[in-house]
Short mmCIF file of C-alpha atoms and ligand atoms in Angstrom, two decimals:
data_model
loop_
_atom_site.label_atom_id
_atom_site.label_comp_id
_atom_site.label_asym_id
_atom_site.label_seq_id
_atom_site.Cartn_x
_atom_site.Cartn_y
_atom_site.Cartn_z
CA MET A 1 18.78 0.70 -10.20
CA ALA A 2 19.01 3.91 -8.70
CA ASP A 3 20.14 4.09 -4.86
CA TYR A 4 16.89 5.74 -4.03
CA VAL A 5 14.69 2.92 -5.63
CA ARG A 6 16.86 0.09 -3.88
CA ILE A 7 16.57 1.70 -0.58
CA SER A 8 12.68 2.21 -1.09
CA LYS A 9 12.28 -1.49 -2.13
CA THR A 10 14.42 -2.49 0.84
CA LEU A 11 12.50 -0.44 3.22
CA SER A 12 9.21 -1.74 1.71
CA TYR A 13 10.25 -5.08 2.32
CA TRP A 14 11.53 -4.62 5.98
CA LEU A 15 8.61 -2.53 6.99
CA ARG A 16 5.91 -4.43 5.43
CA HIS A 17 6.81 -8.02 5.13
CA GLN A 18 9.93 -8.92 6.93
CA PRO A 19 11.34 -6.83 9.68
CA ASP A 20 13.43 -9.96 11.14
CA ALA A 21 15.34 -9.78 7.77
CA ALA A 22 16.88 -6.38 9.00
CA GLY A 23 16.77 -7.26 12.87
CA LEU A 24 14.13 -4.85 13.17
CA THR A 25 11.04 -4.93 15.35
CA LEU A 26 7.80 -3.29 14.42
CA ASP A 27 5.45 -2.05 17.07
CA ALA A 28 1.83 -2.79 16.88
CA GLN A 29 1.24 0.11 14.68
CA GLY A 30 3.99 -0.82 12.44
CA TRP A 31 6.62 1.91 13.64
CA THR A 32 10.30 1.08 14.08
CA ALA A 33 13.09 3.26 15.42
CA VAL A 34 14.81 5.37 12.54
CA ASP A 35 17.95 4.92 14.18
CA ASP A 36 18.03 1.29 13.63
CA LEU A 37 17.80 1.64 9.81
CA PRO A 38 21.44 2.83 9.04
CA GLY A 39 22.87 -0.18 10.49
CA ALA A 40 20.65 -2.51 8.61
CA LEU A 41 21.08 -0.48 5.56
CA SER A 42 24.77 -0.70 5.55
CA ARG A 43 24.85 -4.55 6.19
CA ASP A 44 22.97 -4.60 2.75
CA GLY A 45 25.61 -2.45 1.16
CA LEU A 46 23.01 0.56 0.82
CA PRO A 47 23.57 4.25 1.53
CA ASN A 48 22.64 4.70 5.08
CA ASP A 49 23.15 8.23 6.16
CA ILE A 50 20.02 9.71 7.67
CA ASP A 51 19.70 12.78 5.16
CA THR A 52 19.31 10.42 2.34
CA LEU A 53 16.77 8.49 4.12
CA LEU A 54 14.81 11.58 5.09
CA ALA A 55 14.90 12.75 1.57
CA LEU A 56 13.74 9.51 0.19
CA VAL A 57 10.81 9.32 2.61
CA GLU A 58 9.82 13.03 1.62
CA GLN A 59 10.18 12.40 -2.36
CA SER A 60 8.94 8.85 -2.32
CA ASP A 61 6.65 8.93 -5.50
CA LYS A 62 3.75 7.23 -3.62
CA GLN A 63 4.61 8.53 -0.20
CA ARG A 64 5.06 5.11 0.97
CA PHE A 65 6.60 5.81 4.22
CA GLU A 66 5.58 7.96 7.10
CA LEU A 67 7.86 9.48 10.02
CA SER A 68 6.53 10.25 13.23
CA PRO A 69 6.25 13.95 14.23
CA ASP A 70 9.22 13.61 16.31
CA LEU A 71 11.15 12.12 13.22
CA ASN A 72 12.45 9.31 15.62
CA ARG A 73 10.01 6.66 14.23
CA ILE A 74 9.32 5.37 10.52
CA ARG A 75 6.48 3.05 9.29
CA ALA A 76 4.97 2.04 5.91
CA ARG A 77 1.84 3.66 5.21
CA GLN A 78 0.00 0.57 4.04
CA GLY A 79 0.91 -2.91 1.99
CA HIS A 80 1.68 -4.97 5.20
CA SER A 81 1.56 -8.63 5.21
CA VAL A 82 2.91 -8.63 8.89
CA ALA A 83 0.25 -8.11 11.48
CA VAL A 84 0.03 -4.40 12.19
CA ASP A 85 -2.79 -1.95 13.24
CA LEU A 86 -2.65 1.25 11.21
CA ALA A 87 -5.34 2.62 13.50
CA LEU A 88 -7.15 4.24 10.43
CA ALA A 89 -10.76 5.57 11.06
CA PRO A 90 -13.72 4.26 8.95
CA THR A 91 -14.39 6.87 6.17
CA GLN A 92 -17.20 7.58 3.76
CA PRO A 93 -15.59 6.65 0.46
CA PRO A 94 -16.31 8.66 -2.72
CA GLU A 95 -19.10 7.21 -4.95
CA THR A 96 -16.68 5.40 -7.29
CA LEU A 97 -13.32 3.87 -6.56
CA TYR A 98 -10.92 2.03 -9.27
CA HIS A 99 -8.96 -1.15 -9.20
CA GLY A 100 -6.34 -2.01 -11.77
CA THR A 101 -5.77 -5.57 -12.59
CA VAL A 102 -4.98 -7.86 -15.74
CA ASP A 103 -7.08 -9.87 -17.87
CA ARG A 104 -5.97 -13.31 -16.42
CA PHE A 105 -7.37 -12.45 -12.68
CA LEU A 106 -10.73 -11.51 -14.20
CA ALA A 107 -12.44 -14.89 -14.22
CA ALA A 108 -11.48 -15.38 -10.68
CA ILE A 109 -12.57 -11.87 -9.47
CA HIS A 110 -15.75 -12.35 -11.32
CA ALA A 111 -16.37 -15.44 -9.00
CA ASP A 112 -14.81 -14.38 -5.83
CA GLY A 113 -14.91 -10.60 -5.86
CA LEU A 114 -11.69 -8.45 -4.96
CA GLN A 115 -9.70 -10.30 -2.34
CA LYS A 116 -7.01 -8.94 -0.35
CA MET A 117 -4.46 -11.79 -1.18
CA GLN A 118 -1.41 -11.53 0.61
CA ARG A 119 -2.07 -7.95 1.97
CA HIS A 120 -4.38 -6.94 4.86
CA HIS A 121 -6.92 -4.99 2.71
CA VAL A 122 -8.15 -4.73 -1.06
CA HIS A 123 -6.21 -1.68 -2.37
CA LEU A 124 -8.51 1.02 -4.23
CA SER A 125 -7.55 4.01 -6.29
CA PRO A 126 -9.56 7.23 -6.15
CA ASP A 127 -8.93 7.96 -9.95
CA ILE A 128 -8.49 5.96 -13.10
CA GLN A 129 -4.65 7.03 -13.67
CA THR A 130 -3.71 5.59 -10.62
CA ALA A 131 -5.46 2.34 -10.91
CA GLU A 132 -4.00 2.08 -14.58
CA ARG A 133 -0.49 2.34 -13.07
CA VAL A 134 -1.21 -0.40 -10.37
CA GLY A 135 -2.76 -2.93 -13.01
CA ALA A 136 0.24 -2.11 -15.41
CA ARG A 137 2.75 -3.48 -12.73
CA ARG A 138 1.39 -7.08 -14.19
CA GLY A 139 0.77 -6.51 -17.79
CA LYS A 140 -1.86 -4.60 -19.94
CA PRO A 141 -4.09 -2.99 -17.34
CA VAL A 142 -7.76 -3.82 -17.10
CA LEU A 143 -10.01 -1.30 -14.86
CA LEU A 144 -12.78 -2.20 -12.58
CA ALA A 145 -14.93 0.38 -11.07
CA ILE A 146 -16.33 -0.31 -7.67
CA ASP A 147 -19.56 1.04 -6.41
CA ALA A 148 -18.15 2.39 -3.10
CA SER A 149 -20.88 4.25 -2.14
CA GLY A 150 -23.19 1.25 -2.44
CA MET A 151 -20.71 -0.92 -0.58
CA HIS A 152 -20.79 1.70 2.17
CA ALA A 153 -24.70 2.04 2.40
CA ASP A 154 -24.65 -1.73 2.70
CA GLY A 155 -22.39 -1.75 5.76
CA HIS A 156 -18.84 -2.24 4.18
CA SER A 157 -16.06 -0.37 6.00
CA PHE A 158 -13.55 1.83 3.92
CA PHE A 159 -10.36 3.31 5.19
CA VAL A 160 -8.19 5.98 3.57
CA THR A 161 -4.29 6.27 4.22
CA GLU A 162 -2.68 9.63 4.04
CA ASN A 163 -1.44 9.00 0.65
CA GLN A 164 -5.04 8.38 -0.94
CA VAL A 165 -4.90 4.56 -0.92
CA TRP A 166 -8.42 3.49 -0.08
CA LEU A 167 -8.68 0.10 1.75
CA THR A 168 -11.51 -2.31 2.35
CA ASP A 169 -11.67 -6.06 3.42
CA ALA A 170 -13.19 -7.32 0.00
CA VAL A 171 -15.18 -6.44 -2.87
CA PRO A 172 -18.02 -8.75 -3.63
CA ALA A 173 -18.41 -9.00 -7.43
CA LEU A 174 -22.01 -7.42 -7.43
CA TYR A 175 -20.16 -4.06 -6.88
CA LEU A 176 -17.75 -4.39 -9.52
CA ARG A 177 -18.06 -3.34 -13.10
CA ARG A 178 -15.41 -3.05 -16.12
CA VAL A 179 -14.47 0.38 -17.12
C1 LIG B 1 -5.89 -9.61 -7.88
C2 LIG B 1 1.49 -1.18 -4.97
C3 LIG B 1 -7.55 -13.66 -8.56
C4 LIG B 1 -5.33 -8.10 -7.83
C5 LIG B 1 0.37 -0.80 -6.06
C6 LIG B 1 -4.08 -8.01 -8.18
C7 LIG B 1 -0.90 -0.65 -5.26
C8 LIG B 1 -7.28 -11.39 -7.57
C9 LIG B 1 -3.61 -9.05 -7.25
C10 LIG B 1 -0.68 -1.70 -3.97
C11 LIG B 1 -8.64 -11.53 -6.95
C12 LIG B 1 -3.20 -8.59 -5.69
C13 LIG B 1 -1.66 -2.74 -4.20
C14 LIG B 1 -9.20 -12.81 -7.08
C15 LIG B 1 -7.71 -9.57 -6.46
N1 LIG B 1 -8.56 -13.64 -7.89
N2 LIG B 1 -6.84 -12.38 -8.45
N3 LIG B 1 -10.28 -12.99 -6.24
N4 LIG B 1 -8.81 -10.37 -6.12
N5 LIG B 1 -6.86 -10.11 -7.31
O1 LIG B 1 -0.25 -6.19 -5.25
O2 LIG B 1 -4.03 -4.02 -5.75
O3 LIG B 1 4.32 -0.03 -4.93
O4 LIG B 1 -1.73 -7.58 -3.49
O5 LIG B 1 -6.39 -7.60 -8.92
O6 LIG B 1 0.72 0.28 -6.63
O7 LIG B 1 -2.26 -4.81 -7.27
O8 LIG B 1 3.71 -1.71 -3.01
O9 LIG B 1 -2.46 -5.69 -5.00
O10 LIG B 1 -3.69 -7.85 -9.21
O11 LIG B 1 -1.16 0.58 -4.73
O12 LIG B 1 3.37 0.87 -2.66
O13 LIG B 1 -4.50 -9.92 -7.10
O14 LIG B 1 0.62 -2.16 -4.19
O15 LIG B 1 1.90 -0.27 -4.18
O16 LIG B 1 -1.83 -8.03 -5.92
O17 LIG B 1 -1.52 -3.43 -5.63
P1 LIG B 1 -1.37 -6.87 -4.92
P2 LIG B 1 -2.61 -4.50 -5.88
P3 LIG B 1 3.53 -0.39 -3.67
#
């Protein structure tokens, strides 16, 4: 695996799920000091120079990480299982959002709607291609379209991260249709 991918997976794990594993502490909004990363990365035998880290954050295909304006702090933009408050403002969603999943989950999704499972929110994509990629992580992708404007009109809140992942608490089955 390329160094960038290994570092990215390691950072995702620390900044979303297990800061303790690297001796990191996240603040209430999920930020941690950039200066604490090199020590933790080298303990895992990973490249740890700041330039590599900054390049990775900039070039990450999905813009998973975010630096504070002064470049002193870093956080994951979404996907946490640890308690963080990303301080995202509720936002009016587009008419339709998409979710990529796989066949074996459809019966449960049909019964219970989309649930956030281990994450803090259900993750939705603004376009079909992205949803397809998300579903393809697990097998042959199956696409669901979400009536986001209908949900919003019925009082469900939506949030959008800077890298265009739409988040909501749950999607009741009545707003879902197979694409
Ligand atoms: C499924 C990655 C049974 C759901 C991706 C999904 C995305 C249900 C899985 C981001 C269910 C949860 C999020 C229900 C939902 N019964 N299964 N009621 N409701 N599911 O990984 O959306 O690389 O937590 O369909 O690219 O797959 O981490 O969510 O298959 O952007 O940056 O339960 O994670 O981004 O899986 O992926 P996940 P997700 P990163």
